[in-house]
mmCIF file of C-alpha atoms in Angstrom:
data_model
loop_
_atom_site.group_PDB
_atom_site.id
_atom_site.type_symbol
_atom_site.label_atom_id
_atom_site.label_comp_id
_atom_site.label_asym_id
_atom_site.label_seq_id
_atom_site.Cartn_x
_atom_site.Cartn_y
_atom_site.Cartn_z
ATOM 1 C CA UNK A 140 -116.861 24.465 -86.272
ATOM 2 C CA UNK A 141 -114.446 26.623 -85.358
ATOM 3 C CA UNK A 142 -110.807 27.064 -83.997
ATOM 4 C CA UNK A 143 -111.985 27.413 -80.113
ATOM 5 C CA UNK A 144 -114.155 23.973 -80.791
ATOM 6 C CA UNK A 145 -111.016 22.117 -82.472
ATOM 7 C CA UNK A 146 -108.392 23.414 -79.492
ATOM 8 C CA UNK A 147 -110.967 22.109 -76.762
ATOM 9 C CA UNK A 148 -111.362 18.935 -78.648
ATOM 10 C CA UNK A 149 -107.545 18.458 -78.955
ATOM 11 C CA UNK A 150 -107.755 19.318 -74.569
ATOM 12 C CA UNK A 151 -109.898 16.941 -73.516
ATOM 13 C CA UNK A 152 -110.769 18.603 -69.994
ATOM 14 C CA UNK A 153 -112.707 14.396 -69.067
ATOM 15 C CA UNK A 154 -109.789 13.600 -66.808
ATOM 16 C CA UNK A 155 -110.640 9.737 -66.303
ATOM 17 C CA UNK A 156 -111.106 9.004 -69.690
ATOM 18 C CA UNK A 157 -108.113 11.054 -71.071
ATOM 19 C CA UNK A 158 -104.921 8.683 -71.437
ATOM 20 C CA UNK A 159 -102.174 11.801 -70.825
ATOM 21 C CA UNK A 160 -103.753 12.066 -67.351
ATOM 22 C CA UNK A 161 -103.320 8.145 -66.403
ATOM 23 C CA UNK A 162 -99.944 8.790 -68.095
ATOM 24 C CA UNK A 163 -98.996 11.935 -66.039
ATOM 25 C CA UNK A 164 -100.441 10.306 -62.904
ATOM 26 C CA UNK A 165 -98.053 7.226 -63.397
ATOM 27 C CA UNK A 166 -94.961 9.404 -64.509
ATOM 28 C CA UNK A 167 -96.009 11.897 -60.913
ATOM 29 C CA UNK A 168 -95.779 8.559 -58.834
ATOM 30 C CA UNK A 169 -93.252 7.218 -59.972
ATOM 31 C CA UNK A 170 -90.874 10.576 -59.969
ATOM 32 C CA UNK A 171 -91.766 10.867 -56.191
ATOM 33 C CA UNK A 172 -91.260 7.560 -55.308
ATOM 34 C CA UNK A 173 -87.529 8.156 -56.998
ATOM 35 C CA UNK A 174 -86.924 11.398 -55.521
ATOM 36 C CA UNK A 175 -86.647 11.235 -52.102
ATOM 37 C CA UNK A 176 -85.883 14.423 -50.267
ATOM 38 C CA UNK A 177 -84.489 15.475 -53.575
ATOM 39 C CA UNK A 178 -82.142 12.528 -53.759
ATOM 40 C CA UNK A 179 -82.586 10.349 -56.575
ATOM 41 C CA UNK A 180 -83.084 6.926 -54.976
ATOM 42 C CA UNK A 181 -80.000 5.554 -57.076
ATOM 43 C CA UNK A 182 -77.460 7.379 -55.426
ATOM 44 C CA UNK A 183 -79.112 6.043 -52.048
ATOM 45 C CA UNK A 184 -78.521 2.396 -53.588
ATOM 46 C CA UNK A 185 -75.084 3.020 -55.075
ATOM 47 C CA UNK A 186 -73.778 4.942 -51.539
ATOM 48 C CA UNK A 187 -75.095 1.694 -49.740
ATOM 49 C CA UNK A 188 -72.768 -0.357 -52.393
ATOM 50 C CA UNK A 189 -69.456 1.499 -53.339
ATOM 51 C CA UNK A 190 -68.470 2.726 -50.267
ATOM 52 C CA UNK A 191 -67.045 5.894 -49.064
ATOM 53 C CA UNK A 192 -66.684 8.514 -52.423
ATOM 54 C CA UNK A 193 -70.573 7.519 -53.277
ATOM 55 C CA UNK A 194 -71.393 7.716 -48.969
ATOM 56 C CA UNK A 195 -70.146 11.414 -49.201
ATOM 57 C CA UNK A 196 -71.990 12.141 -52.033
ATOM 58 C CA UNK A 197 -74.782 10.650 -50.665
ATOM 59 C CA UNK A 198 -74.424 13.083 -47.147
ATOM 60 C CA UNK A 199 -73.549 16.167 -49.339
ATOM 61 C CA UNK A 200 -76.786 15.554 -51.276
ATOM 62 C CA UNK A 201 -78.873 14.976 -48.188
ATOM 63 C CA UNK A 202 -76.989 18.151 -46.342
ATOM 64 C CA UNK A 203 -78.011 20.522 -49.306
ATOM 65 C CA UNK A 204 -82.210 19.173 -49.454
ATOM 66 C CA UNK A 205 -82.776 19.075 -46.224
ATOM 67 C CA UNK A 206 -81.430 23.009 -46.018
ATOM 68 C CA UNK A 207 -83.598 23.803 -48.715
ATOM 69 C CA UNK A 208 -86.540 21.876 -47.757
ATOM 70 C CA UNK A 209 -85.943 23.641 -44.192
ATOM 71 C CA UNK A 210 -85.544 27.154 -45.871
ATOM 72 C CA UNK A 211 -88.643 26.781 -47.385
ATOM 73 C CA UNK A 212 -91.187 25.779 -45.367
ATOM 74 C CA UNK A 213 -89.319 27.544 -41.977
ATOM 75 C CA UNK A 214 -89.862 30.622 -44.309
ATOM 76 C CA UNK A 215 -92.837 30.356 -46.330
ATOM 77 C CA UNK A 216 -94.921 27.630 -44.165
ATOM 78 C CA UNK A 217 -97.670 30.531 -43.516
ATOM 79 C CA UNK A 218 -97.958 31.083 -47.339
ATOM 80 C CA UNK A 219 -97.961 27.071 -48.235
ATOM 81 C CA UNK A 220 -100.716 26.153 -45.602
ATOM 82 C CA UNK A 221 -102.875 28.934 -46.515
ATOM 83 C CA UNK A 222 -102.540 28.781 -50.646
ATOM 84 C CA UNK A 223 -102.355 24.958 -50.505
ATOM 85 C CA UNK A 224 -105.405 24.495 -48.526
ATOM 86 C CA UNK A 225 -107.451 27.306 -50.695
ATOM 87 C CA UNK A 226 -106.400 25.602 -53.767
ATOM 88 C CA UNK A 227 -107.229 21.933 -52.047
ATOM 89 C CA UNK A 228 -110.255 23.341 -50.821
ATOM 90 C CA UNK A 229 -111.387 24.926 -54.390
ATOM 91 C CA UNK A 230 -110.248 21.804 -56.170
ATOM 92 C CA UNK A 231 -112.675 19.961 -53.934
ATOM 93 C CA UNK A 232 -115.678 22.120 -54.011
ATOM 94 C CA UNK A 233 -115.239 22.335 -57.743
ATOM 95 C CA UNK A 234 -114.703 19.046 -58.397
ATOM 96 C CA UNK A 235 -117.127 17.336 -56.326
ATOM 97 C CA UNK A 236 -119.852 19.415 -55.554
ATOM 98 C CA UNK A 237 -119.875 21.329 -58.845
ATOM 99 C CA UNK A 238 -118.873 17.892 -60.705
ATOM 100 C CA UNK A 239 -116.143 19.555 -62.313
ATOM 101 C CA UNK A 240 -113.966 16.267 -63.068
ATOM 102 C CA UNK A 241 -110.645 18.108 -64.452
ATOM 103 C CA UNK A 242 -110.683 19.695 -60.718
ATOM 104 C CA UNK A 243 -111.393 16.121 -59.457
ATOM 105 C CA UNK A 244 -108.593 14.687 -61.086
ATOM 106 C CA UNK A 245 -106.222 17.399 -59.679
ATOM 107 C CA UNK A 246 -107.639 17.264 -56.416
ATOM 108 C CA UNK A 247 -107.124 13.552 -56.352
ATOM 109 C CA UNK A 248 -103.230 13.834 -57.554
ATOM 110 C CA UNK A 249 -102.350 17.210 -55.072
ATOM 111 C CA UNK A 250 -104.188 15.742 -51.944
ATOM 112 C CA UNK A 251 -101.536 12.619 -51.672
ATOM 113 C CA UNK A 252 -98.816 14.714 -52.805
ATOM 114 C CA UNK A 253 -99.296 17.394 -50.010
ATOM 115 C CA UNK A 254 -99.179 14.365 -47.360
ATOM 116 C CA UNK A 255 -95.857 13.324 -49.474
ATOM 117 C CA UNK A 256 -94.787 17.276 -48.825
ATOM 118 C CA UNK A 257 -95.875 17.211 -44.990
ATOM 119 C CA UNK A 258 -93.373 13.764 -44.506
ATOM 120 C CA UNK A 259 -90.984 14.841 -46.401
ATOM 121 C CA UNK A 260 -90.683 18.416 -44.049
ATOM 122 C CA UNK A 261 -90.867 15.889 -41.021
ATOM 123 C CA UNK A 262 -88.501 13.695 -42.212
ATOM 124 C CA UNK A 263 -85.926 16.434 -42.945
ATOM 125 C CA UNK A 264 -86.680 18.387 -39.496
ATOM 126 C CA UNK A 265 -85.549 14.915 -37.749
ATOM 127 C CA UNK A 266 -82.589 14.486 -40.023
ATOM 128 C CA UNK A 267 -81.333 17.826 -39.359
ATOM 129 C CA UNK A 268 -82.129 17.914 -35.614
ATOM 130 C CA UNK A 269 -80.717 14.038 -35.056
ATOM 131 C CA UNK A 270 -77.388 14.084 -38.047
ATOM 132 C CA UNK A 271 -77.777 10.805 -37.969
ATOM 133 C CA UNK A 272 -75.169 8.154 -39.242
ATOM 134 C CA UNK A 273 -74.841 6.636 -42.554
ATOM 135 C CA UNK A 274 -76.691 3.453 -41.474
ATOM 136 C CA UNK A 275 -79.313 5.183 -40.035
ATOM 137 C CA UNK A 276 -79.800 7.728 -42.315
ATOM 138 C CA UNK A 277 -80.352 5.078 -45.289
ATOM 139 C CA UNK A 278 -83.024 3.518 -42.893
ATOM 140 C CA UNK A 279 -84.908 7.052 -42.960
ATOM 141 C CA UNK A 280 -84.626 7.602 -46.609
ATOM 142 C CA UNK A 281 -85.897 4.363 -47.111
ATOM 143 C CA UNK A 282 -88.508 4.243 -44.288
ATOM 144 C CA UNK A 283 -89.578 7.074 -46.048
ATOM 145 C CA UNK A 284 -89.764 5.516 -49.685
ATOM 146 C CA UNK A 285 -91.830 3.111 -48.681
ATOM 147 C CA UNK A 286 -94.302 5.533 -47.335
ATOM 148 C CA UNK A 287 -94.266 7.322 -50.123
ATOM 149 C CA UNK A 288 -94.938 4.425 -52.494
ATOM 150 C CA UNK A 289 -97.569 3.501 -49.668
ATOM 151 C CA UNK A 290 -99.487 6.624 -50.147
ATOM 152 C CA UNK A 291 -98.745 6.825 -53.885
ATOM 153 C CA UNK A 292 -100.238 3.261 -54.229
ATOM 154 C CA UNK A 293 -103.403 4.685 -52.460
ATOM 155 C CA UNK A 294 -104.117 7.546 -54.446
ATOM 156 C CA UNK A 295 -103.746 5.318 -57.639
ATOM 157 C CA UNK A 296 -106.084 2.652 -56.569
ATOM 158 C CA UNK A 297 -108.351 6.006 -55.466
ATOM 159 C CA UNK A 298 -108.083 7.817 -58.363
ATOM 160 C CA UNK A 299 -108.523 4.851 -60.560
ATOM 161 C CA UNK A 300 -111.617 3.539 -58.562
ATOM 162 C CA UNK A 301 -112.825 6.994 -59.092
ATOM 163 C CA UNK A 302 -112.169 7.307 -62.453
ATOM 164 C CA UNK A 303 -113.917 3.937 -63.406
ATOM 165 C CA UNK A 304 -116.911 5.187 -61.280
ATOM 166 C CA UNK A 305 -117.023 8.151 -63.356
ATOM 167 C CA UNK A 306 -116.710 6.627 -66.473
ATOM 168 C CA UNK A 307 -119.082 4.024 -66.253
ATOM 169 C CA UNK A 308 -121.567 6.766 -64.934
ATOM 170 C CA UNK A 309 -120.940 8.683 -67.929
ATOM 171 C CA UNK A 310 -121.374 5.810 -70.459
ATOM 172 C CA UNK A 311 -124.591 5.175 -68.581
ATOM 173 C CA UNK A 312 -125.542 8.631 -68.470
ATOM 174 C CA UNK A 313 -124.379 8.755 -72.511
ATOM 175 C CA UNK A 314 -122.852 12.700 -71.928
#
């Protein structure tokens, strides 16, 4: 047995039945449920509690991701489309027509986190188009946690559905 057989033991490439992957898809969901529009959902709290100092903050922060979240897809939305659907597209054929389950597994963590991309672009065209108040703009942010925790919630029950399917085929199956 050599070194190549004890590194791909060590990188177990079985998705579903790996525990870093349910680990990184937990940590993934739960970072982009925190971050929203590159705010840390904290500072949204703590700007709806202490007032003014933490309110600026709060608009300064906002201000500053929405610009870059503008910048970049005003600039580069050609490039994203077209590399992000290849690489959805590949992930897909690979992963579930070729059976392929490492590209499964990424497939079924970038799908849900493109849609989380494609609101969060939305969310900042309206913000920067409407400058809405402080009320108002903690009703967006929020209204747009909660979708994001929608969809994450989704593509965990998916993904672990999946996983258990795959699993239980495998045990069956005895690869």
């Amino acid at each position: 047995m050599g070194a190549a057989a004890s590194i791909f033991e060590l990188i177990d490439l079985r998705s579903f039945s790996n525990l870093w992957f349910w680990i990184a898809l937990a940590v993934v969901w739960s970072s982009a449920s925190h971050w929203v529009l590159g705010v840390p959902f904290d500072v949204i709290l703590r700007a709806q509690n202490k007032g003014a100092k933490a309110e600026a903050d709060l608009q300064d922060l906002v201000r500053i991701n929405v610009n870059r979240i503008l910048t970049i897809s005003d600039t580069s939305w050609l490039l994203i489309a077209g590399l992000g659907g290849f690489a959805l597209t590949a992930l897909a054929l690979l992963g579930f027509r070729y059976g392929v389950e490492f590209a499964q597994a990424l497939f079924l963590l970038a799908l849900p986190l493109s849609l989380v991309w494609l609101l969060s672009v939305r969310a900042a065209h309206k913000i920067a188009r409407e400058q809405p108040g402080t009320e108002d703009l903690y009703l967006r942010l929020r209204r747009l946690r909660i979708a994001i925790q929608a969809i994450g919630l989704l593509a965990i029950l998916v993904t672990s559905t999946w996983g258990m399917f795959i699993n239980a085929s495998l045990g069956v199956l005895g690869r």
